[in-house]
Coordinates of C-alpha atoms in Angstrom, one line a residue:
Chain A
M1 CA 32.2 49.5 35.4
S2 CA 29.8 51.8 35.0
G3 CA 28.6 51.8 31.4
R4 CA 27.6 47.9 32.6
H5 CA 25.6 49.2 35.0
I6 CA 24.5 51.9 31.2
G7 CA 24.1 49.3 29.8
S8 CA 22.9 46.9 32.3
A9 CA 20.4 49.2 33.0
H10 CA 19.5 50.1 29.1
G11 CA 18.9 46.3 29.3
A12 CA 16.1 46.5 31.9
R13 CA 14.6 49.7 30.7
E14 CA 14.7 47.4 26.7
G15 CA 13.3 43.6 28.8
A16 CA 10.3 46.7 30.7
H17 CA 9.3 47.9 27.4
A18 CA 9.2 44.7 25.9
R19 CA 7.1 43.0 28.8
R20 CA 5.3 45.8 28.0
L21 CA 4.4 45.2 24.7
R22 CA 4.1 40.9 25.3
G23 CA 1.8 42.4 28.3
P24 CA 2.2 42.0 32.2
D25 CA 3.3 38.4 32.5
T26 CA 2.0 36.5 29.9
R27 CA 1.0 32.9 32.2
T28 CA 0.1 35.4 35.7
S29 CA -2.5 36.6 33.3
R30 CA -3.7 33.9 31.8
V31 CA -4.6 32.3 35.6
T32 CA -6.0 35.3 36.5
I33 CA -8.9 35.5 33.2
T34 CA -9.0 31.6 34.0
V35 CA -10.2 32.3 37.6
V36 CA -12.0 35.9 36.6
G37 CA -13.8 34.1 34.2
A38 CA -15.0 31.1 35.8
L39 CA -16.3 33.6 39.5
L40 CA -18.1 35.3 36.2
G41 CA -19.4 31.8 35.0
I42 CA -20.6 30.5 38.2
L43 CA -22.0 33.8 38.9
A44 CA -24.2 34.4 36.0
I45 CA -25.4 30.4 36.6
G46 CA -26.3 32.3 40.1
Q47 CA -28.2 35.0 38.7
L48 CA -29.8 33.2 36.0
N49 CA -31.1 31.0 38.6
A50 CA -32.7 33.4 40.8
Q51 CA -34.2 35.3 38.2
A52 CA -36.1 32.3 36.9
G53 CA -37.3 31.8 39.9
A54 CA -36.2 28.5 41.4
P55 CA -36.4 28.2 45.1
T56 CA -33.7 29.2 46.8
L57 CA -33.7 27.8 50.7
A58 CA -30.5 30.3 51.3
G59 CA -32.5 32.8 53.2
L60 CA -35.0 30.7 55.7
S61 CA -33.7 30.2 59.2
A62 CA -32.7 27.0 60.3
S63 CA -35.6 27.2 62.3
D64 CA -37.7 27.3 58.9
L65 CA -35.3 24.6 56.9
T66 CA -36.9 22.9 59.8
Q67 CA -40.6 23.7 60.0
L68 CA -40.3 23.2 55.6
I69 CA -39.1 19.9 56.3
A70 CA -41.5 18.8 58.5
N71 CA -44.1 20.3 56.0
L72 CA -42.8 17.9 52.9
T73 CA -42.1 14.9 54.7
T74 CA -46.0 14.7 55.1
G75 CA -46.7 16.4 52.0
N76 CA -44.6 13.9 50.2
D77 CA -46.8 10.2 52.7
Q78 CA -49.6 11.6 51.7
L79 CA -48.0 11.9 48.0
R80 CA -47.1 8.1 47.8
A81 CA -49.7 6.7 49.9
E82 CA -51.8 8.4 46.4
V83 CA -49.5 7.6 43.9
A84 CA -50.2 3.2 46.1
D85 CA -53.5 4.0 45.1
L86 CA -54.2 5.2 41.9
D87 CA -51.1 2.6 41.4
G88 CA -53.9 -0.3 42.4
Q89 CA -56.5 1.8 40.6
R90 CA -54.7 0.6 37.3
A91 CA -54.0 -2.2 38.1
D92 CA -56.9 -3.0 39.0
L93 CA -58.4 -2.1 35.8
E94 CA -55.5 -3.4 33.3
N95 CA -56.7 -6.7 34.7
A96 CA -60.3 -6.0 34.5
H97 CA -60.1 -5.0 30.4
A98 CA -57.2 -7.9 30.3
R99 CA -60.2 -10.3 30.8
G100 CA -63.0 -8.4 29.1
E101 CA -64.5 -7.1 32.3
T102 CA -66.8 -4.2 32.6
T103 CA -65.6 -2.0 35.7
V104 CA -68.6 0.0 37.2
D105 CA -68.0 -0.7 40.1
Q106 CA -64.7 0.6 40.2
L107 CA -65.7 3.3 37.4
Q108 CA -68.1 4.5 40.5
A109 CA -66.0 4.5 43.4
D110 CA -63.8 6.9 41.9
L111 CA -66.7 9.0 41.2
D112 CA -68.8 9.2 45.1
R113 CA -65.0 9.6 45.7
I114 CA -63.9 12.6 43.7
R115 CA -67.1 14.5 44.2
A116 CA -67.1 14.3 48.0
W117 CA -63.3 15.2 47.9
A118 CA -64.5 18.9 45.9
G119 CA -68.1 19.3 47.4
L120 CA -70.1 18.3 45.1
T121 CA -71.9 15.9 47.6
A122 CA -72.3 15.8 51.3
V123 CA -69.9 14.2 53.7
T124 CA -70.2 13.2 57.3
G125 CA -67.0 12.5 59.5
E126 CA -65.4 13.4 62.8
G127 CA -64.0 17.3 63.2
I128 CA -64.3 20.0 64.7
A129 CA -66.5 23.1 65.6
I130 CA -65.7 26.5 65.3
V131 CA -67.8 28.3 67.2
I132 CA -68.2 32.9 66.4
R133 CA -69.5 35.5 68.2
G134 CA -68.9 38.9 67.6
P135 CA -68.2 41.3 65.0
I136 CA -65.3 39.9 62.8
G137 CA -64.5 40.6 58.6
G138 CA -64.2 37.5 56.3
D139 CA -60.4 38.3 56.3
A140 CA -60.6 36.5 59.4
V141 CA -63.2 33.9 58.3
E142 CA -60.2 33.7 55.7
D143 CA -57.2 33.0 58.1
L144 CA -59.1 30.3 60.0
V145 CA -60.7 28.6 57.1
N146 CA -57.0 28.6 55.5
E147 CA -55.1 27.4 58.2
L148 CA -57.9 24.7 58.9
R149 CA -57.0 23.6 55.3
N150 CA -53.4 23.8 56.2
A151 CA -53.9 21.4 59.1
G152 CA -56.2 18.8 57.0
A153 CA -58.8 19.9 57.0
E154 CA -61.0 17.6 54.2
A155 CA -64.0 19.0 54.1
I156 CA -65.2 22.7 55.5
A157 CA -68.8 25.1 56.2
V158 CA -69.4 28.1 56.9
D159 CA -72.1 28.8 57.7
G160 CA -74.3 26.0 56.7
V161 CA -72.0 26.8 53.1
R162 CA -70.1 24.5 51.7
V163 CA -66.4 25.9 51.3
V164 CA -65.4 25.1 48.3
L165 CA -63.0 26.1 45.0
G166 CA -63.6 29.4 44.2
I167 CA -66.2 30.3 47.8
V168 CA -64.6 33.9 49.4
V169 CA -66.4 34.5 52.9
A170 CA -65.8 39.1 52.1
G171 CA -67.1 41.5 54.0
A172 CA -66.7 43.2 57.0
P173 CA -67.2 42.9 60.2
G174 CA -71.2 43.1 60.9
A175 CA -71.7 42.1 57.0
L176 CA -69.6 39.3 56.3
S177 CA -71.7 37.0 53.9
V178 CA -70.2 33.6 51.5
E179 CA -72.3 32.4 48.3
N180 CA -74.9 35.9 48.6
H181 CA -75.7 34.4 51.7
P182 CA -74.9 36.7 54.7
I183 CA -73.8 35.9 57.3
G184 CA -75.1 37.2 61.2
E185 CA -72.2 37.8 64.3
T186 CA -72.6 34.9 65.6
F187 CA -71.9 31.4 62.9
E188 CA -70.7 27.9 63.4
I189 CA -67.2 26.6 60.6
R190 CA -67.9 23.0 61.1
A191 CA -64.9 21.4 59.9
I192 CA -63.4 17.0 59.2
G193 CA -60.7 15.8 59.4
S194 CA -59.0 15.1 63.1
P195 CA -59.8 16.8 66.0
Q196 CA -56.7 16.6 67.4
I197 CA -54.5 17.9 64.7
L198 CA -57.2 20.3 63.8
T199 CA -58.1 21.8 67.2
G200 CA -54.4 21.4 68.4
T201 CA -53.6 23.8 65.6
L202 CA -55.5 26.5 65.4
T203 CA -56.2 26.9 69.3
R204 CA -51.9 26.6 69.7
T205 CA -50.2 30.0 71.2
G206 CA -50.0 32.5 68.7
G207 CA -52.2 31.0 66.3
V208 CA -54.4 31.6 63.9
V209 CA -57.4 32.0 67.4
A210 CA -54.8 34.2 69.4
Q211 CA -54.9 36.3 65.8
V212 CA -58.0 36.3 65.2
T213 CA -59.3 37.4 69.1
A214 CA -56.3 39.6 68.9
S215 CA -57.0 41.9 65.4
Y216 CA -61.2 41.4 66.4
P217 CA -61.4 42.0 70.2
D218 CA -64.3 41.9 71.1
A219 CA -65.1 38.1 69.1
Q220 CA -65.2 34.9 70.3
V221 CA -63.6 32.4 69.2
T222 CA -64.9 28.2 70.7
V223 CA -62.3 25.6 69.7
T224 CA -64.6 22.1 69.7
P225 CA -63.8 18.7 68.5
A226 CA -66.8 17.1 67.0
E227 CA -67.5 12.8 67.2
Q228 CA -69.7 13.3 63.9
L229 CA -70.2 16.3 61.3
T230 CA -72.6 16.3 59.0
L231 CA -71.4 18.7 55.6
P232 CA -73.7 20.0 52.4
A233 CA -72.9 19.7 49.2
T234 CA -72.1 22.9 47.8
E235 CA -74.8 24.4 45.3
R236 CA -72.7 25.8 42.5
S237 CA -71.4 24.7 39.7
L238 CA -67.4 23.7 39.4
I239 CA -67.4 23.5 35.4
P240 CA -65.6 26.2 34.0
A241 CA -68.4 28.1 31.1
H242 CA -64.7 29.7 29.7
G243 CA -61.2 26.9 30.4
Q244 CA -61.5 24.4 27.9
P245 CA -60.3 21.1 29.0
R246 CA -56.4 20.6 28.4
L247 CA -55.7 17.3 26.5
Chain B
M1 CA -8.3 61.7 19.3
S2 CA -6.1 60.1 17.3
S3 CA -2.9 60.0 19.9
M4 CA -5.4 58.2 21.8
L5 CA -6.6 55.7 19.1
T6 CA -2.7 54.5 19.2
R7 CA -2.3 54.7 22.6
L8 CA -5.5 52.0 22.8
R9 CA -3.6 50.4 20.0
R10 CA -0.4 49.2 22.0
L11 CA -2.0 48.4 24.5
P12 CA -2.1 44.7 25.0
T13 CA -4.3 42.4 24.3
V14 CA -4.7 40.8 27.0
Q15 CA -4.3 43.8 29.9
V16 CA -7.9 44.7 27.9
T17 CA -9.6 40.6 27.6
L18 CA -9.3 41.6 31.5
A19 CA -9.8 45.1 31.8
I20 CA -13.7 43.8 30.6
A21 CA -13.2 40.7 32.3
L22 CA -14.0 42.2 35.9
L23 CA -15.6 45.3 34.6
V24 CA -18.1 43.0 33.8
L25 CA -17.7 41.2 36.7
G26 CA -18.2 43.7 38.9
F27 CA -21.4 44.5 37.3
V28 CA -22.4 40.9 38.2
V29 CA -21.5 40.8 41.3
A30 CA -23.2 44.3 42.2
A31 CA -26.7 42.5 40.6
Q32 CA -26.4 39.5 43.1
V33 CA -25.6 41.6 45.9
A34 CA -28.7 43.7 44.7
G35 CA -30.6 41.0 44.5
E36 CA -30.5 39.0 48.1
K37 CA -32.9 41.7 49.2
P38 CA -33.2 41.6 53.1
R39 CA -34.5 37.3 53.0
S40 CA -31.2 36.3 52.5
Q41 CA -29.4 36.7 56.0
Y42 CA -28.6 33.1 56.9
T43 CA -25.4 31.5 55.9
T44 CA -24.8 29.3 59.2
Q45 CA -23.1 26.5 58.5
E46 CA -25.1 24.1 60.6
R47 CA -28.0 24.6 58.5
A48 CA -26.7 22.9 55.2
P49 CA -27.5 19.2 56.5
L50 CA -31.4 21.2 56.5
I51 CA -30.9 22.4 53.3
D52 CA -29.6 19.1 51.9
S53 CA -32.4 17.1 53.2
A54 CA -35.6 19.7 52.4
L55 CA -33.7 19.4 48.6
R56 CA -34.1 16.1 49.1
L57 CA -37.9 16.0 50.0
Q58 CA -38.2 19.1 47.2
S59 CA -37.3 16.3 44.6
A60 CA -38.6 13.5 45.9
Q61 CA -42.0 15.4 45.9
E62 CA -42.0 16.8 42.6
A63 CA -41.2 13.4 40.9
L64 CA -44.5 12.1 43.1
K65 CA -46.8 13.9 41.9
G66 CA -45.7 14.0 38.1
Q67 CA -46.3 10.0 38.8
I68 CA -50.4 11.1 40.4
V69 CA -50.8 13.3 37.3
D70 CA -49.7 10.3 35.1
L71 CA -51.2 7.3 37.0
R72 CA -54.8 10.0 36.7
R73 CA -54.0 10.1 32.8
R74 CA -53.9 6.2 32.4
I75 CA -56.9 5.5 34.4
G76 CA -58.6 8.7 32.5
D77 CA -57.5 6.6 29.2
L78 CA -58.6 3.5 30.3
E79 CA -62.3 4.2 31.7
A80 CA -62.0 5.8 28.1
E81 CA -61.8 2.3 26.8
N82 CA -64.0 0.2 28.8
P83 CA -65.0 -2.7 27.2
G84 CA -68.6 -2.1 28.2
A85 CA -70.6 -0.4 25.9
A86 CA -73.3 0.0 27.9
D87 CA -75.2 3.3 27.8
S88 CA -75.1 3.6 31.3
L89 CA -71.8 3.6 32.0
R90 CA -70.5 5.8 28.9
Q91 CA -73.0 7.8 31.1
L92 CA -70.6 7.2 34.3
Y93 CA -67.4 8.0 32.4
A94 CA -68.5 11.0 31.2
D95 CA -70.0 11.9 35.6
L96 CA -66.4 10.8 35.9
E97 CA -64.5 13.5 33.4
A98 CA -67.7 16.5 34.9
A99 CA -66.2 15.5 38.8
R100 CA -62.6 15.6 37.9
L101 CA -63.2 18.5 35.9
A102 CA -64.8 20.2 38.6
A103 CA -62.5 19.6 41.1
G104 CA -59.4 20.7 38.8
L105 CA -57.8 17.3 38.1
I106 CA -57.8 18.4 34.6
P107 CA -55.2 20.9 32.8
I108 CA -56.9 23.4 31.8
S109 CA -56.9 26.5 29.6
G110 CA -58.5 30.0 29.1
P111 CA -58.9 33.0 28.6
G112 CA -57.9 34.7 32.2
L113 CA -55.4 36.9 33.6
A114 CA -51.5 36.3 34.6
F115 CA -50.0 38.3 38.3
R116 CA -46.5 38.5 38.6
L117 CA -45.7 39.5 41.9
E118 CA -42.2 40.2 43.3
D119 CA -41.1 41.7 46.3
G120 CA -40.2 45.7 46.8
G121 CA -36.1 46.6 47.4
A122 CA -33.8 45.6 50.0
G123 CA -34.5 49.3 50.8
G124 CA -37.9 48.3 51.8
G125 CA -37.2 46.3 54.6
V126 CA -40.4 43.5 55.7
D127 CA -43.0 45.3 54.5
A128 CA -41.6 44.9 51.1
I129 CA -41.3 40.4 51.0
V130 CA -44.5 39.4 49.5
S131 CA -46.6 37.4 52.4
A132 CA -48.7 34.9 51.3
Q133 CA -51.3 36.6 53.2
D134 CA -50.8 38.9 49.8
V135 CA -51.1 36.0 47.1
R136 CA -54.6 34.4 49.5
F137 CA -55.7 38.0 48.9
L138 CA -55.3 37.6 45.7
V139 CA -56.2 34.5 44.6
Q140 CA -60.0 35.7 47.0
Q141 CA -60.2 38.2 44.8
L142 CA -59.9 36.7 41.4
W143 CA -62.7 34.3 42.8
L144 CA -65.1 36.5 43.6
A145 CA -64.1 38.2 40.0
G146 CA -65.5 35.0 39.0
A147 CA -62.1 33.4 38.4
E148 CA -62.5 29.4 37.3
G149 CA -59.5 27.8 38.1
I150 CA -55.7 29.3 39.3
S151 CA -52.7 28.6 40.2
V152 CA -49.7 30.1 41.8
N153 CA -45.9 29.1 40.0
G154 CA -47.2 25.7 38.7
E155 CA -49.6 25.1 41.5
R156 CA -52.9 24.1 41.3
L157 CA -55.4 25.3 43.9
A158 CA -57.8 23.3 45.1
G159 CA -60.1 23.2 47.6
T160 CA -58.1 21.9 50.2
S161 CA -55.0 23.9 49.0
A162 CA -53.7 26.2 52.3
V163 CA -51.3 29.2 51.5
I164 CA -48.7 29.6 54.1
D165 CA -45.8 31.8 55.3
I166 CA -41.9 29.8 55.4
G167 CA -39.6 32.2 56.1
G168 CA -39.5 34.5 53.5
S169 CA -41.9 33.0 51.3
I170 CA -44.9 30.4 51.0
L171 CA -46.4 27.0 50.7
V172 CA -48.0 26.0 48.9
N173 CA -50.2 22.0 48.2
S174 CA -47.0 21.4 50.0
A175 CA -44.8 22.8 47.8
Y176 CA -42.0 25.9 48.5
L177 CA -42.6 28.4 46.9
A178 CA -39.9 30.8 46.0
P179 CA -40.6 35.0 44.4
P180 CA -41.0 36.2 41.8
Y181 CA -44.4 34.8 42.1
E182 CA -47.6 34.4 39.2
I183 CA -51.0 33.8 39.8
R184 CA -52.7 32.8 36.7
A185 CA -56.3 33.0 36.6
V186 CA -58.7 31.4 33.7
G187 CA -62.4 32.7 33.9
P188 CA -64.6 35.8 31.5
A189 CA -62.8 37.9 29.4
D190 CA -63.2 40.3 31.4
L191 CA -62.2 39.2 34.1
Y192 CA -59.2 42.3 34.6
D193 CA -62.2 44.8 34.1
R194 CA -64.8 42.8 36.9
L195 CA -60.9 43.6 39.4
R196 CA -61.0 46.9 38.7
G197 CA -64.1 47.6 39.5
S198 CA -63.4 45.6 43.4
V199 CA -62.9 48.0 45.7
A200 CA -61.3 45.9 47.7
F201 CA -58.7 45.7 44.9
I202 CA -57.9 48.4 44.6
G203 CA -58.0 49.0 48.3
F204 CA -54.9 46.5 48.0
V205 CA -53.1 48.1 44.7
Q206 CA -53.3 51.7 47.0
G207 CA -52.7 50.8 50.5
R208 CA -50.2 47.7 50.4
I209 CA -48.7 47.1 46.7
E210 CA -47.6 50.9 45.5
R211 CA -47.3 51.4 50.2
S212 CA -44.5 49.1 50.4
G213 CA -42.8 49.4 46.8
I214 CA -43.7 45.1 46.2
S215 CA -44.1 44.6 42.9
L216 CA -47.6 44.2 40.8
T217 CA -47.9 43.7 37.2
V218 CA -50.9 42.3 34.8
A219 CA -51.0 40.6 31.0
V220 CA -54.5 39.9 29.8
R221 CA -54.2 37.2 27.8
D222 CA -56.2 35.5 25.5
A223 CA -54.7 31.6 26.6
I224 CA -53.6 30.5 29.7
D225 CA -53.1 27.5 30.3
L226 CA -53.4 25.5 33.9
P227 CA -52.2 22.3 35.2
A228 CA -53.9 19.6 37.2
Y229 CA -54.1 19.4 40.2
A230 CA -51.7 16.9 41.1
G231 CA -51.9 17.2 44.9
T232 CA -53.3 14.1 47.1
I233 CA -57.8 13.9 47.0
N234 CA -57.6 10.7 49.5
L235 CA -59.9 11.7 52.3
R236 CA -59.1 9.5 55.7
Y237 CA -61.8 11.2 58.1
A238 CA -65.0 12.4 55.1
A239 CA -67.3 10.0 53.4
P240 CA -70.4 10.9 51.7
A241 CA -73.5 11.2 54.0
P242 CA -75.7 8.4 53.9
S243 CA -78.4 11.1 52.3
S244 CA -75.9 11.2 49.0
A245 CA -75.1 7.9 48.7
P246 CA -76.4 6.1 45.6

């Protein structure tokens, strides 16, 4: 009995030694390695995506996501309208080509639209006038302009200077300028767009007007809807001198 | 030494593989956790449908922008092939191409630079997160230094482009952009030298970047590519003023 016991103990030791040589339970090890490998793969992909700058929405709150969805929905509606418009232009051009006709009117209409949008021609329409009285910095004016763009302003002018690509209002309070044009302590920002949306966006509680007046308490900012505004064309050349078209 | 090698040789392959795999897993998990930063604070289940919707809308937006770029290219080609070869028509087409170039509707390439703005470490708190204000400031400084075209993470800026905060990320041309932000600018070959001569830019680097721990790197290049603006140019409220109409 004792011998069997010893024997069986010896046999158990031999078995354990054999398992050590073969490794721990092979099936369990394979499963573990598979799981670890799968985890590694998932994490590595996640890490690569993060490093590639892929937009990650995981850091946004429900409120931020709702705002993002509203922005994307509005933006996509506008893009769809643009696609439909461009598709119509393309079809008209193809039909004209098929008939062997010229398309002067369409070319001219396209040119007028692009020039108006880019600020190369004067434009008119409804919108808002923002009057600023008192010293504010260029950063505050740029914040107002940025918010006007965000609210869908189609054309903006600061103190009579059309704001186009590359134009920045800069300077300390009392020393503002735009395009080498000095701006006094009382001036007007005009924007063409929906008067309701522009006014509502700027003057909402905690909105940009509230922020600007909090940062510059000596300044007054008033926003007034306007039925018709006329904004001048830019005097700046927007044709790149150093950049070349890439076809 | 030789006994150690002998012991190592005796170790089963499975154990060695498992040990290495777990070691790598540990590194990857650590990198993942370190990369989370303060942005990922929300993990509630109710956001899942919102995230799905946002992803669908983003995907639709990219497709629409692709269509717009293709259609504009096709229209440009058709206009160039116009069967009427009169001088006036050729002039009209040249004016149209110039207007498109001026408006940012054509991709360009030229000398310039690329900035990369990246959040600081998790210990920096909210101040270490790059904001829309930071991106706007850099863009403004680039314009003032003479940039002719700028893009942010592939979104070409137009005269109507807004850069706004959304959570800890930003929206440009209604596109959701997550950090790091690459701001590319085409302009004169000495664009960066001009920028370094700006008191406001130096103040931004010393007062904002260095204090917050945000990373700002720059690469000056002989050739920087900028894509075309792919957004809408439809005017609903503005019309050419009568005096400026042809």
